[in-house]
């Protein structure tokens, strides 16, 4: 496997990804443009899958991290299942050839249409997040004359050390059923004839570096499973969610996937449970870069700005989560990092920045830059704000690259409007 940080490196001062010069892609596809490494995505998936060989397991890639059909297809062909959170994601997964029997459906607000579509598709299980949802799934399964497999998503009440917007596992968050109530909820759900209460699931948040909260959550879930089994519930699977962090800053390396998966394996092995995991970020995050072109340099007060053609509508993570992304010129200069600047986009918001006070090499209008580690929650959170067409997406696979999503056009922007 390549660098655990990202798959790009300089060859003769030219930034490359899996042997392809990124400047070539930028010139032919235009900017802004997302570029993903198939090899990195597969290596990340296999790091999970290989570590869990020998115990019953399914890696359900969290499609919300990056739902491009080509990426879903790549993972489906490698044997992955999928964690979905909407009917739209179910549609994408099925279109990409994903196996419905390896799909789990999470989310606090599933509509009856979405639940029914998932029943029709024959997904593996619903991760149910409330009692009214259990009642609805039961009623819809009854209408179809089938039994729906259920894991109740519990909130294990551990606090994950991560950004407040992406922590989900403490009491007071909207996700799951309080773990203290879970036993009673399973009891009350026992009478539903069209539900098969076979699993327990949890997911405590994203971009986590510290195993402790995740292991604590796993312990609590496994304790609950022991209690439920003692009360004659036939619990066959446990879903421990996603959440492993990735390296955004070179000096803050994330724990390797294999270590994380091994720790969970050690918890779940030997209990007669099929282990499900739902990683998103750690599968695709380090596999993507966003290519952008420098439009202008300007000064305001004592600040320097590098204005580029990518903006918060293309990549909202810096604005939304204070996220740090390394920014590299596609052509390395020998001048060192002599510039301290904000890298900003054209959107009319002061929050529209890709980096602030960044020490970086001198760059000039016309230069191309790569914003690193944007494979997860990058394009997935892109919007058309300021009537900006969403960027193209490119996949590098086996030394060749191809466009896997065309850049949107102005016609796309007004589609469906009167
Ligand atoms: C977002 C999400 C995931 C994936 O989280 P990552 O941090 O990207 O691994 C998994 N499960 C559920 C229920 C989610 O909402």
CSV table of N, CA, C and O in Angstrom, one decimal, residues 88-166:
chain,number,residue,atom,x,y,z
A,88,UNK,N,-32.6,7.2,-1.7
A,88,UNK,CA,-31.7,7.6,-2.8
A,88,UNK,C,-30.4,6.8,-2.8
A,88,UNK,O,-29.9,6.4,-3.8
A,89,UNK,N,-29.9,6.6,-1.6
A,89,UNK,CA,-28.7,5.7,-1.5
A,89,UNK,C,-29.0,4.3,-1.8
A,89,UNK,O,-28.2,3.6,-2.5
A,90,UNK,N,-30.2,3.8,-1.5
A,90,UNK,CA,-30.6,2.4,-1.9
A,90,UNK,C,-30.6,2.3,-3.4
A,90,UNK,O,-30.0,1.4,-4.0
A,91,UNK,N,-31.2,3.4,-4.0
A,91,UNK,CA,-31.2,3.4,-5.5
A,91,UNK,C,-29.8,3.4,-6.1
A,91,UNK,O,-29.5,2.6,-7.0
A,92,UNK,N,-28.9,4.2,-5.5
A,92,UNK,CA,-27.5,4.2,-6.0
A,92,UNK,C,-26.9,2.8,-5.9
A,92,UNK,O,-26.2,2.3,-6.8
A,93,UNK,N,-27.0,2.2,-4.7
A,93,UNK,CA,-26.4,1.0,-4.4
A,93,UNK,C,-26.9,-0.1,-5.4
A,93,UNK,O,-26.1,-0.9,-6.0
A,94,UNK,N,-28.2,-0.1,-5.6
A,94,UNK,CA,-28.8,-1.2,-6.5
A,94,UNK,C,-28.3,-0.9,-8.0
A,94,UNK,O,-27.9,-1.8,-8.7
A,95,UNK,N,-28.3,0.4,-8.4
A,95,UNK,CA,-27.8,0.7,-9.7
A,95,UNK,C,-26.4,0.3,-9.9
A,95,UNK,O,-26.0,-0.1,-11.0
A,96,UNK,N,-25.6,0.4,-8.9
A,96,UNK,CA,-24.2,0.0,-9.0
A,96,UNK,C,-23.9,-1.5,-8.9
A,96,UNK,O,-22.8,-1.9,-8.9
A,97,UNK,N,-25.0,-2.3,-8.7
A,97,UNK,CA,-24.8,-3.7,-8.7
A,97,UNK,C,-24.5,-4.2,-7.3
A,97,UNK,O,-24.0,-5.3,-7.1
A,98,UNK,N,-24.8,-3.4,-6.3
A,98,UNK,CA,-24.6,-3.8,-4.9
A,98,UNK,C,-25.6,-4.9,-4.5
A,98,UNK,O,-26.7,-5.0,-5.0
A,99,UNK,N,-25.1,-5.9,-3.7
A,99,UNK,CA,-26.0,-7.0,-3.3
A,99,UNK,C,-26.9,-6.5,-2.1
A,99,UNK,O,-26.4,-6.2,-1.1
A,100,UNK,N,-28.2,-6.5,-2.4
A,100,UNK,CA,-29.1,-6.0,-1.3
A,100,UNK,C,-29.0,-6.9,-0.1
A,100,UNK,O,-29.2,-6.3,1.0
A,101,UNK,N,-28.6,-8.1,-0.2
A,101,UNK,CA,-28.5,-9.0,1.0
A,101,UNK,C,-27.4,-8.6,1.9
A,101,UNK,O,-27.2,-9.2,3.0
A,102,UNK,N,-26.6,-7.6,1.4
A,102,UNK,CA,-25.5,-7.1,2.3
A,102,UNK,C,-25.7,-5.6,2.6
A,102,UNK,O,-24.7,-4.9,2.9
A,103,UNK,N,-27.0,-5.2,2.6
A,103,UNK,CA,-27.2,-3.8,2.8
A,103,UNK,C,-27.9,-3.6,4.2
A,103,UNK,O,-28.8,-4.3,4.5
A,104,UNK,N,-27.4,-2.7,5.0
A,104,UNK,CA,-28.1,-2.3,6.2
A,104,UNK,C,-28.5,-0.8,6.1
A,104,UNK,O,-27.9,0.0,5.4
A,105,UNK,N,-29.7,-0.6,6.6
A,105,UNK,CA,-30.3,0.7,6.4
A,105,UNK,C,-30.4,1.5,7.8
A,105,UNK,O,-31.1,1.0,8.7
A,106,UNK,N,-29.6,2.5,7.9
A,106,UNK,CA,-29.5,3.3,9.2
A,106,UNK,C,-30.3,4.6,9.0
A,106,UNK,O,-30.6,5.0,7.9
A,107,UNK,N,-30.5,5.4,10.1
A,107,UNK,CA,-31.0,6.7,10.0
A,107,UNK,C,-32.3,6.9,10.9
A,107,UNK,O,-33.1,6.0,11.0
A,108,UNK,N,-32.4,8.1,11.4
A,108,UNK,CA,-33.5,8.3,12.4
A,108,UNK,C,-34.8,8.7,11.7
A,108,UNK,O,-35.9,8.6,12.4
A,109,UNK,N,-34.8,9.0,10.4
A,109,UNK,CA,-36.0,9.5,9.8
A,109,UNK,C,-36.4,8.8,8.5
A,109,UNK,O,-36.7,9.4,7.5
A,110,UNK,N,-36.4,7.4,8.6
A,110,UNK,CA,-36.8,6.7,7.4
A,110,UNK,C,-38.3,6.9,7.1
A,110,UNK,O,-39.1,6.7,8.0
A,111,UNK,N,-38.6,7.2,5.9
A,111,UNK,CA,-40.0,7.4,5.5
A,111,UNK,C,-40.6,6.0,5.2
A,111,UNK,O,-39.9,5.1,4.9
A,112,UNK,N,-42.0,5.9,5.1
A,112,UNK,CA,-42.6,4.6,4.8
A,112,UNK,C,-42.2,4.2,3.4
A,112,UNK,O,-42.0,3.1,3.1
A,113,UNK,N,-42.1,5.2,2.5
A,113,UNK,CA,-41.7,4.9,1.1
A,113,UNK,C,-40.3,4.2,1.1
A,113,UNK,O,-40.0,3.3,0.3
A,114,UNK,N,-39.4,4.8,1.8
A,114,UNK,CA,-38.0,4.3,1.9
A,114,UNK,C,-38.0,2.9,2.5
A,114,UNK,O,-37.3,2.0,2.0
A,115,UNK,N,-38.7,2.7,3.6
A,115,UNK,CA,-38.7,1.4,4.2
A,115,UNK,C,-39.3,0.4,3.3
A,115,UNK,O,-38.8,-0.7,3.1
A,116,UNK,N,-40.4,0.7,2.6
A,116,UNK,CA,-41.0,-0.2,1.7
A,116,UNK,C,-40.1,-0.6,0.5
A,116,UNK,O,-40.0,-1.7,0.1
A,117,UNK,N,-39.4,0.4,0.0
A,117,UNK,CA,-38.4,0.1,-1.1
A,117,UNK,C,-37.3,-0.8,-0.6
A,117,UNK,O,-36.9,-1.7,-1.4
A,118,UNK,N,-36.9,-0.6,0.6
A,118,UNK,CA,-35.8,-1.5,1.2
A,118,UNK,C,-36.4,-2.9,1.4
A,118,UNK,O,-35.7,-3.9,1.1
A,119,UNK,N,-37.6,-3.0,1.8
A,119,UNK,CA,-38.2,-4.3,2.0
A,119,UNK,C,-38.4,-5.0,0.6
A,119,UNK,O,-38.1,-6.2,0.5
A,120,UNK,N,-38.8,-4.2,-0.4
A,120,UNK,CA,-38.9,-4.8,-1.7
A,120,UNK,C,-37.6,-5.3,-2.3
A,120,UNK,O,-37.5,-6.3,-3.0
A,121,UNK,N,-36.6,-4.6,-2.0
A,121,UNK,CA,-35.2,-4.9,-2.5
A,121,UNK,C,-34.6,-6.1,-1.7
A,121,UNK,O,-33.7,-6.8,-2.2
A,122,UNK,N,-35.2,-6.4,-0.5
A,122,UNK,CA,-34.6,-7.5,0.3
A,122,UNK,C,-33.3,-7.2,0.9
A,122,UNK,O,-32.4,-8.0,0.9
A,123,UNK,N,-33.2,-6.0,1.6
A,123,UNK,CA,-32.0,-5.7,2.3
A,123,UNK,C,-31.8,-6.6,3.4
A,123,UNK,O,-32.7,-7.3,3.9
A,124,UNK,N,-30.5,-6.6,3.9
A,124,UNK,CA,-30.2,-7.5,5.1
A,124,UNK,C,-30.9,-7.1,6.3
A,124,UNK,O,-31.6,-8.0,7.0
A,125,UNK,N,-30.8,-5.9,6.7
A,125,UNK,CA,-31.4,-5.5,8.0
A,125,UNK,C,-31.7,-4.0,8.1
A,125,UNK,O,-31.0,-3.2,7.4
A,126,UNK,N,-32.6,-3.6,8.9
A,126,UNK,CA,-32.9,-2.2,9.3
A,126,UNK,C,-32.2,-2.0,10.6
A,126,UNK,O,-32.4,-2.7,11.6
A,127,UNK,N,-31.4,-0.9,10.7
A,127,UNK,CA,-30.9,-0.4,12.0
A,127,UNK,C,-32.0,0.5,12.5
A,127,UNK,O,-32.0,1.7,12.1
A,128,UNK,N,-32.9,0.1,13.3
A,128,UNK,CA,-34.0,0.9,13.7
A,128,UNK,C,-33.6,1.8,14.9
A,128,UNK,O,-32.9,1.4,15.8
A,129,UNK,N,-34.1,3.0,14.8
A,129,UNK,CA,-33.7,4.1,15.8
A,129,UNK,C,-34.7,4.5,16.8
A,129,UNK,O,-34.5,5.4,17.6
A,130,UNK,N,-36.0,4.0,16.6
A,130,UNK,CA,-37.0,4.4,17.6
A,130,UNK,C,-38.1,3.4,17.6
A,130,UNK,O,-38.3,2.6,16.7
A,131,UNK,N,-39.0,3.4,18.6
A,131,UNK,CA,-40.1,2.5,18.7
A,131,UNK,C,-41.2,2.7,17.6
A,131,UNK,O,-41.6,1.8,17.0
A,132,UNK,N,-41.5,4.0,17.3
A,132,UNK,CA,-42.5,4.2,16.2
A,132,UNK,C,-41.9,3.6,14.9
A,132,UNK,O,-42.7,3.1,14.0
A,133,UNK,N,-40.6,3.7,14.7
A,133,UNK,CA,-40.1,3.1,13.4
A,133,UNK,C,-40.2,1.6,13.4
A,133,UNK,O,-40.6,1.0,12.4
A,134,UNK,N,-40.0,0.9,14.6
A,134,UNK,CA,-40.3,-0.5,14.6
A,134,UNK,C,-41.7,-0.8,14.2
A,134,UNK,O,-41.9,-1.8,13.4
A,135,UNK,N,-42.6,-0.1,14.7
A,135,UNK,CA,-44.0,-0.3,14.4
A,135,UNK,C,-44.3,-0.1,12.9
A,135,UNK,O,-45.0,-1.0,12.3
A,136,UNK,N,-43.7,0.8,12.3
A,136,UNK,CA,-43.9,1.1,10.9
A,136,UNK,C,-43.3,0.0,10.1
A,136,UNK,O,-43.9,-0.5,9.1
A,137,UNK,N,-42.1,-0.4,10.4
A,137,UNK,CA,-41.4,-1.5,9.6
A,137,UNK,C,-42.3,-2.8,9.7
A,137,UNK,O,-42.5,-3.5,8.7
A,138,UNK,N,-42.8,-3.0,11.0
A,138,UNK,CA,-43.6,-4.2,11.1
A,138,UNK,C,-44.8,-4.2,10.2
A,138,UNK,O,-45.2,-5.1,9.6
A,139,UNK,N,-45.5,-3.0,10.2
A,139,UNK,CA,-46.7,-2.9,9.4
A,139,UNK,C,-46.5,-3.0,7.9
A,139,UNK,O,-47.2,-3.7,7.2
A,140,UNK,N,-45.4,-2.5,7.5
A,140,UNK,CA,-45.1,-2.5,6.1
A,140,UNK,C,-44.6,-4.0,5.7
A,140,UNK,O,-44.9,-4.4,4.6
A,141,UNK,N,-43.9,-4.6,6.6
A,141,UNK,CA,-43.4,-6.0,6.3
A,141,UNK,C,-44.7,-6.9,6.3
A,141,UNK,O,-44.8,-7.8,5.5
A,142,UNK,N,-45.6,-6.6,7.2
A,142,UNK,CA,-46.9,-7.4,7.3
A,142,UNK,C,-47.6,-7.3,5.9
A,142,UNK,O,-48.1,-8.3,5.4
A,143,UNK,N,-47.7,-6.1,5.4
A,143,UNK,CA,-48.4,-5.9,4.1
A,143,UNK,C,-47.8,-6.7,3.0
A,143,UNK,O,-48.4,-7.2,2.1
A,144,UNK,N,-46.5,-6.9,3.1
A,144,UNK,CA,-45.8,-7.7,2.1
A,144,UNK,C,-45.7,-9.1,2.4
A,144,UNK,O,-45.1,-9.9,1.7
A,145,UNK,N,-46.2,-9.5,3.6
A,145,UNK,CA,-46.1,-10.9,4.0
A,145,UNK,C,-44.7,-11.4,4.2
A,145,UNK,O,-44.4,-12.6,4.0
A,146,UNK,N,-43.8,-10.6,4.8
A,146,UNK,CA,-42.5,-11.0,5.0
A,146,UNK,C,-42.0,-10.6,6.4
A,146,UNK,O,-42.8,-9.8,7.1
A,147,UNK,N,-40.9,-11.1,6.9
A,147,UNK,CA,-40.3,-10.7,8.1
A,147,UNK,C,-39.1,-9.8,7.9
A,147,UNK,O,-38.2,-10.2,7.1
A,148,UNK,N,-39.0,-8.7,8.5
A,148,UNK,CA,-37.9,-7.8,8.4
A,148,UNK,C,-36.9,-8.1,9.5
A,148,UNK,O,-37.3,-8.2,10.6
A,149,UNK,N,-35.6,-8.2,9.1
A,149,UNK,CA,-34.6,-8.4,10.1
A,149,UNK,C,-34.2,-7.0,10.7
A,149,UNK,O,-34.1,-6.1,10.0
A,150,UNK,N,-34.1,-7.0,12.0
A,150,UNK,CA,-34.0,-5.7,12.7
A,150,UNK,C,-32.8,-5.8,13.7
A,150,UNK,O,-32.6,-6.8,14.4
A,151,UNK,N,-32.0,-4.7,13.6
A,151,UNK,CA,-31.0,-4.5,14.7
A,151,UNK,C,-31.5,-3.1,15.3
A,151,UNK,O,-31.7,-2.2,14.6
A,152,UNK,N,-31.7,-3.1,16.6
A,152,UNK,CA,-32.0,-1.8,17.2
A,152,UNK,C,-30.7,-1.0,17.4
A,152,UNK,O,-29.7,-1.6,17.9
A,153,UNK,N,-30.6,0.2,16.9
A,153,UNK,CA,-29.4,1.0,17.1
A,153,UNK,C,-29.5,1.6,18.5
A,153,UNK,O,-30.4,2.3,18.8
A,154,UNK,N,-28.5,1.2,19.3
A,154,UNK,CA,-28.5,1.8,20.6
A,154,UNK,C,-27.5,2.9,20.7
A,154,UNK,O,-26.5,3.0,20.0
A,155,UNK,N,-27.8,3.8,21.6
A,155,UNK,CA,-26.9,4.9,21.9
A,155,UNK,C,-26.2,4.5,23.2
A,155,UNK,O,-26.8,4.5,24.3
A,156,UNK,N,-24.9,4.1,23.1
A,156,UNK,CA,-24.2,3.5,24.2
A,156,UNK,C,-23.7,4.6,25.2
A,156,UNK,O,-23.1,4.2,26.3
A,157,UNK,N,-24.1,5.8,25.0
A,157,UNK,CA,-23.7,6.9,25.9
A,157,UNK,C,-22.2,6.9,26.3
A,157,UNK,O,-21.8,6.9,27.4
A,158,UNK,N,-21.4,7.0,25.2
A,158,UNK,CA,-20.0,7.3,25.4
A,158,UNK,C,-19.7,8.5,24.6
A,158,UNK,O,-20.4,8.7,23.6
A,159,UNK,N,-18.8,9.4,25.1
A,159,UNK,CA,-18.6,10.6,24.3
A,159,UNK,C,-17.3,10.3,23.5
A,159,UNK,O,-16.3,9.9,24.0
A,160,UNK,N,-17.5,10.5,22.2
A,160,UNK,CA,-16.4,10.3,21.2
A,160,UNK,C,-15.6,11.6,21.1
A,160,UNK,O,-16.2,12.7,21.0
A,161,UNK,N,-14.3,11.6,21.2
A,161,UNK,CA,-13.5,12.8,21.1
A,161,UNK,C,-13.4,13.2,19.7
A,161,UNK,O,-12.5,12.8,18.9
A,162,UNK,N,-14.4,13.9,19.2
A,162,UNK,CA,-14.3,14.4,17.8
A,162,UNK,C,-15.1,15.7,17.7
A,162,UNK,O,-15.5,16.2,18.7
A,163,UNK,N,-15.2,16.2,16.5
A,163,UNK,CA,-16.0,17.5,16.3
A,163,UNK,C,-17.4,17.3,16.7
A,163,UNK,O,-18.1,16.3,16.4
A,164,UNK,N,-18.0,18.3,17.3
A,164,UNK,CA,-19.4,18.2,17.9
A,164,UNK,C,-20.4,17.8,16.8
A,164,UNK,O,-21.4,17.1,17.1
A,165,UNK,N,-20.2,18.3,15.6
A,165,UNK,CA,-21.1,18.0,14.5
A,165,UNK,C,-21.1,16.5,14.1
A,165,UNK,O,-22.1,16.1,13.4
A,166,UNK,N,-20.1,15.8,14.4
A,166,UNK,CA,-20.0,14.4,14.0
A,166,UNK,C,-19.9,13.4,15.1
A,166,UNK,O,-19.6,12.2,14.9
